[in-house]
Every structure is written in C-alpha cells, then in structure tokens.
Amino acid sequence: MIKQLKYVSLLLIVVFIGCNDQNSSINNDVKIVGAMKNVMKKGQLQGTINLDTIGNKQHLYGLGPVEYLSGELMIFDGKSYKSTVTSPTTMTVEETFDVKAPFFGYANIEKWTKHSLPDSISTIKQLENYLDKIKKDNNNPFMFKLSGTMETAKIHVINLPKGIKVSSHQDAHKGLVHFDLKDEKADILGFYSTQHKAILTHHDTSIHLHLLTADKKKMGHLDSVKFKKGSVTLFIPTI
C-alpha cells in the first residue's frame, strides 16, 4: 500500500511538472538570432538559423530576411511565409519553414490584448511614438501586430544580386524592389525595442515591420504606410 502511494505521488509530480513545462512553452519573450549590423557592416550573409529548427511553432511569430539577402521572411501565427522577387514588378510568396535567415527575431504569443488604433495615428513614425508612450514603463522588447486596411503602403523585398560583397547599408539594399499597395487589407507584424538598434531594427528606429496582404500574395518589409482611419486594430501581447 505504501509503495502504491509513493508511486501515485511520483506520478502526480511528473504530470505536474509536465503541465508546467507545456504552459511555459508559450510566452512573450522575443528570441533574437544573429544581428543586422553583422550583415550590413561585416557582410555575414549566410544563415544563422534554419526556421525549421525552431522547436515550438505553436502561436509562433517572427521576422527577418532570407539568407544572402535574397528575400523576406515572416512567421504569422505558426505559418511561415517567404517572399522573393520574380521581376521588377512582381514577387512570389510561398509558405515554408525550410529556409535560413542571417538574423531573425521570434516569439510564441498565445494571448493578445486589442487596442483600437487612434485616428490620429496614420504613419509608421506616429505608431512608434504611440508605442513609446504605452510601453514607457516596460523596457522589454516585444512583438506586436496590426490588422486592417492600409489606405496606402510601400513594402520592399530585398533581392541582393549574387556575388556582391556587402559592407554598408547601401550595399545590402542593392537590387531590392519596392511594391506600392492601395486600399489593401493586410496583417502587419512588428518588433519593438529601444535596446536592439542595428540588431533587429535599423539604427534610427525602435521598430521593424513586415506586412502580409490578406490574400497572401504580397509580403515584405514595410517602408511606409497610411492607415485607413477606423479600420485598424493594434494587438499587444497580454502579460
């Protein structure tokens, strides 16, 4: 009888630990691999992470470029999208985890808190200022997302020609192609941090944004946007 009780107690402990491990696998902590400055300044274009090796893909979100700066990457709620340039005016978007990135940020986020984006916010800079205010007491980096209609937007897909050596921001952006969007429903994934400039954001901003259209036919780095008033919802991870 005593042995049976010990066995049951041990079993309950194992189950309890297993449940805790399962719950802790979903969290808001952003993991960053590689660094933008190593690509831009040192020409380290090869992949530092294979997205397929990310163990937990449940409620996974992430962004970064394709290795050798040959496209853009965006993971949105467990689905991974890769965009590449096919002509000066066209791109292709495929769903795949079988791809590498020279730098990449990602997080597992299960619960979000909705915020109606104020009508006074219509540009990326205004969005950044708004995030500065609502997160002024929290220095931790975080992912966020927006969903709605973009009155206008400009995205780019990086498309570095083979053989070019990179030692500057200008070198890294050779060959990239811009795409203009108008009255397009889309999801935007963003990364915010005041501590990761030149790591996962450019040196002059605290945010990095990728946009995916609702029809999944266009995806890229968001350069500029005008949010349609009253149509965009901002999602911040629930702490």
XYZ file of C-alpha atoms in Angstrom, residues 91-234:
144
model
C 7.056 38.756 -56.346
C 6.161 35.264 -55.226
C 5.095 34.311 -51.711
C 5.390 30.724 -50.566
C 4.578 29.057 -47.273
C 7.659 27.254 -45.968
C 9.802 26.733 -42.877
C 12.632 25.268 -44.959
C 14.616 28.496 -45.135
C 17.503 30.207 -43.335
C 17.980 33.775 -42.087
C 21.170 35.726 -41.216
C 19.302 37.472 -38.377
C 15.832 36.782 -37.054
C 13.532 37.614 -34.145
C 10.696 35.382 -32.999
C 8.319 34.700 -30.124
C 5.492 32.365 -29.168
C 2.464 34.501 -28.305
C -0.841 32.900 -27.400
C -2.854 35.790 -25.979
C -3.193 39.335 -27.288
C -4.809 42.493 -25.970
C -6.703 44.528 -28.573
C -6.309 48.291 -28.954
C -8.277 50.335 -31.466
C -5.671 52.386 -33.259
C -6.471 56.088 -32.704
C -7.400 58.006 -35.856
C -4.557 60.413 -35.101
C -2.077 57.625 -35.926
C -1.674 57.108 -39.642
C 2.095 56.690 -40.208
C 4.931 54.455 -39.000
C 6.563 57.275 -37.029
C 3.288 58.097 -35.283
C 2.868 54.409 -34.465
C 6.367 54.287 -32.982
C 5.652 57.334 -30.817
C 2.405 55.743 -29.650
C 4.203 52.530 -28.667
C 6.817 54.605 -26.828
C 4.031 56.053 -24.672
C 2.067 52.909 -23.904
C 5.250 50.941 -23.112
C 7.202 53.679 -21.322
C 7.397 51.647 -18.082
C 8.436 48.416 -19.781
C 11.895 48.151 -21.364
C 11.464 44.574 -22.583
C 11.378 44.036 -26.360
C 8.117 42.661 -27.723
C 6.305 41.633 -30.867
C 3.047 43.321 -31.846
C 0.663 43.093 -34.761
C -1.871 45.199 -36.614
C -4.795 44.105 -38.741
C -6.978 46.199 -41.027
C -6.991 48.245 -44.205
C -3.976 50.172 -45.443
C -5.037 53.256 -47.373
C -1.588 53.251 -48.953
C 1.581 51.322 -48.184
C 5.021 50.724 -49.627
C 6.893 47.494 -48.979
C 10.159 46.140 -50.290
C 11.618 42.726 -50.906
C 15.376 42.557 -50.619
C 16.998 40.955 -53.673
C 20.787 41.184 -53.493
C 22.453 40.055 -56.748
C 24.737 37.060 -56.307
C 28.409 37.794 -55.805
C 28.051 41.294 -54.376
C 30.053 41.903 -51.222
C 28.282 43.842 -48.500
C 29.994 46.310 -46.180
C 27.334 49.016 -45.831
C 23.618 49.638 -45.688
C 23.745 50.833 -49.288
C 25.422 47.611 -50.457
C 22.863 45.454 -48.661
C 19.967 47.157 -50.416
C 21.256 46.791 -53.962
C 18.669 45.072 -56.106
C 15.739 45.442 -53.711
C 12.351 46.043 -55.300
C 9.574 48.279 -53.953
C 5.884 47.490 -54.240
C 3.079 50.025 -53.773
C -0.215 48.969 -52.198
C -3.536 50.809 -52.119
C -6.705 50.066 -50.118
C -5.275 46.701 -49.181
C -6.411 44.552 -46.251
C -3.335 43.222 -44.508
C -1.695 41.957 -41.347
C 1.444 43.659 -40.054
C 3.890 42.023 -37.672
C 6.156 44.334 -35.735
C 9.075 44.157 -33.340
C 9.582 46.959 -30.818
C 12.682 47.624 -28.738
C 14.747 50.626 -27.711
C 17.689 48.304 -27.000
C 18.131 46.463 -30.293
C 19.048 49.135 -32.817
C 21.328 47.644 -35.503
C 20.428 44.219 -34.073
C 16.845 43.754 -35.259
C 15.892 47.350 -36.117
C 17.699 49.999 -38.116
C 19.823 52.464 -36.142
C 17.279 55.297 -36.385
C 14.139 53.469 -35.245
C 12.820 51.216 -32.495
C 10.509 49.165 -34.709
C 10.807 46.660 -37.545
C 7.685 45.858 -39.564
C 6.701 43.250 -42.145
C 3.361 43.278 -43.980
C 1.374 40.365 -45.427
C -1.683 41.068 -47.572
C -4.915 39.248 -46.757
C -4.742 37.254 -49.995
C -1.190 36.113 -49.082
C 0.111 37.290 -52.474
C 2.369 40.113 -51.246
C 4.698 40.231 -48.250
C 7.673 42.398 -47.454
C 9.416 44.891 -45.207
C 7.119 47.845 -44.558
C 8.752 51.156 -45.532
C 5.781 53.498 -45.264
C 2.059 53.316 -44.629
C -1.076 55.370 -44.217
C -3.544 53.517 -42.027
C -7.180 53.840 -43.025
C -8.944 55.635 -40.187
C -11.193 53.496 -38.018
C -10.198 50.239 -39.686
C -7.003 49.118 -37.946
C -6.650 47.141 -34.725
C -3.405 47.006 -32.769
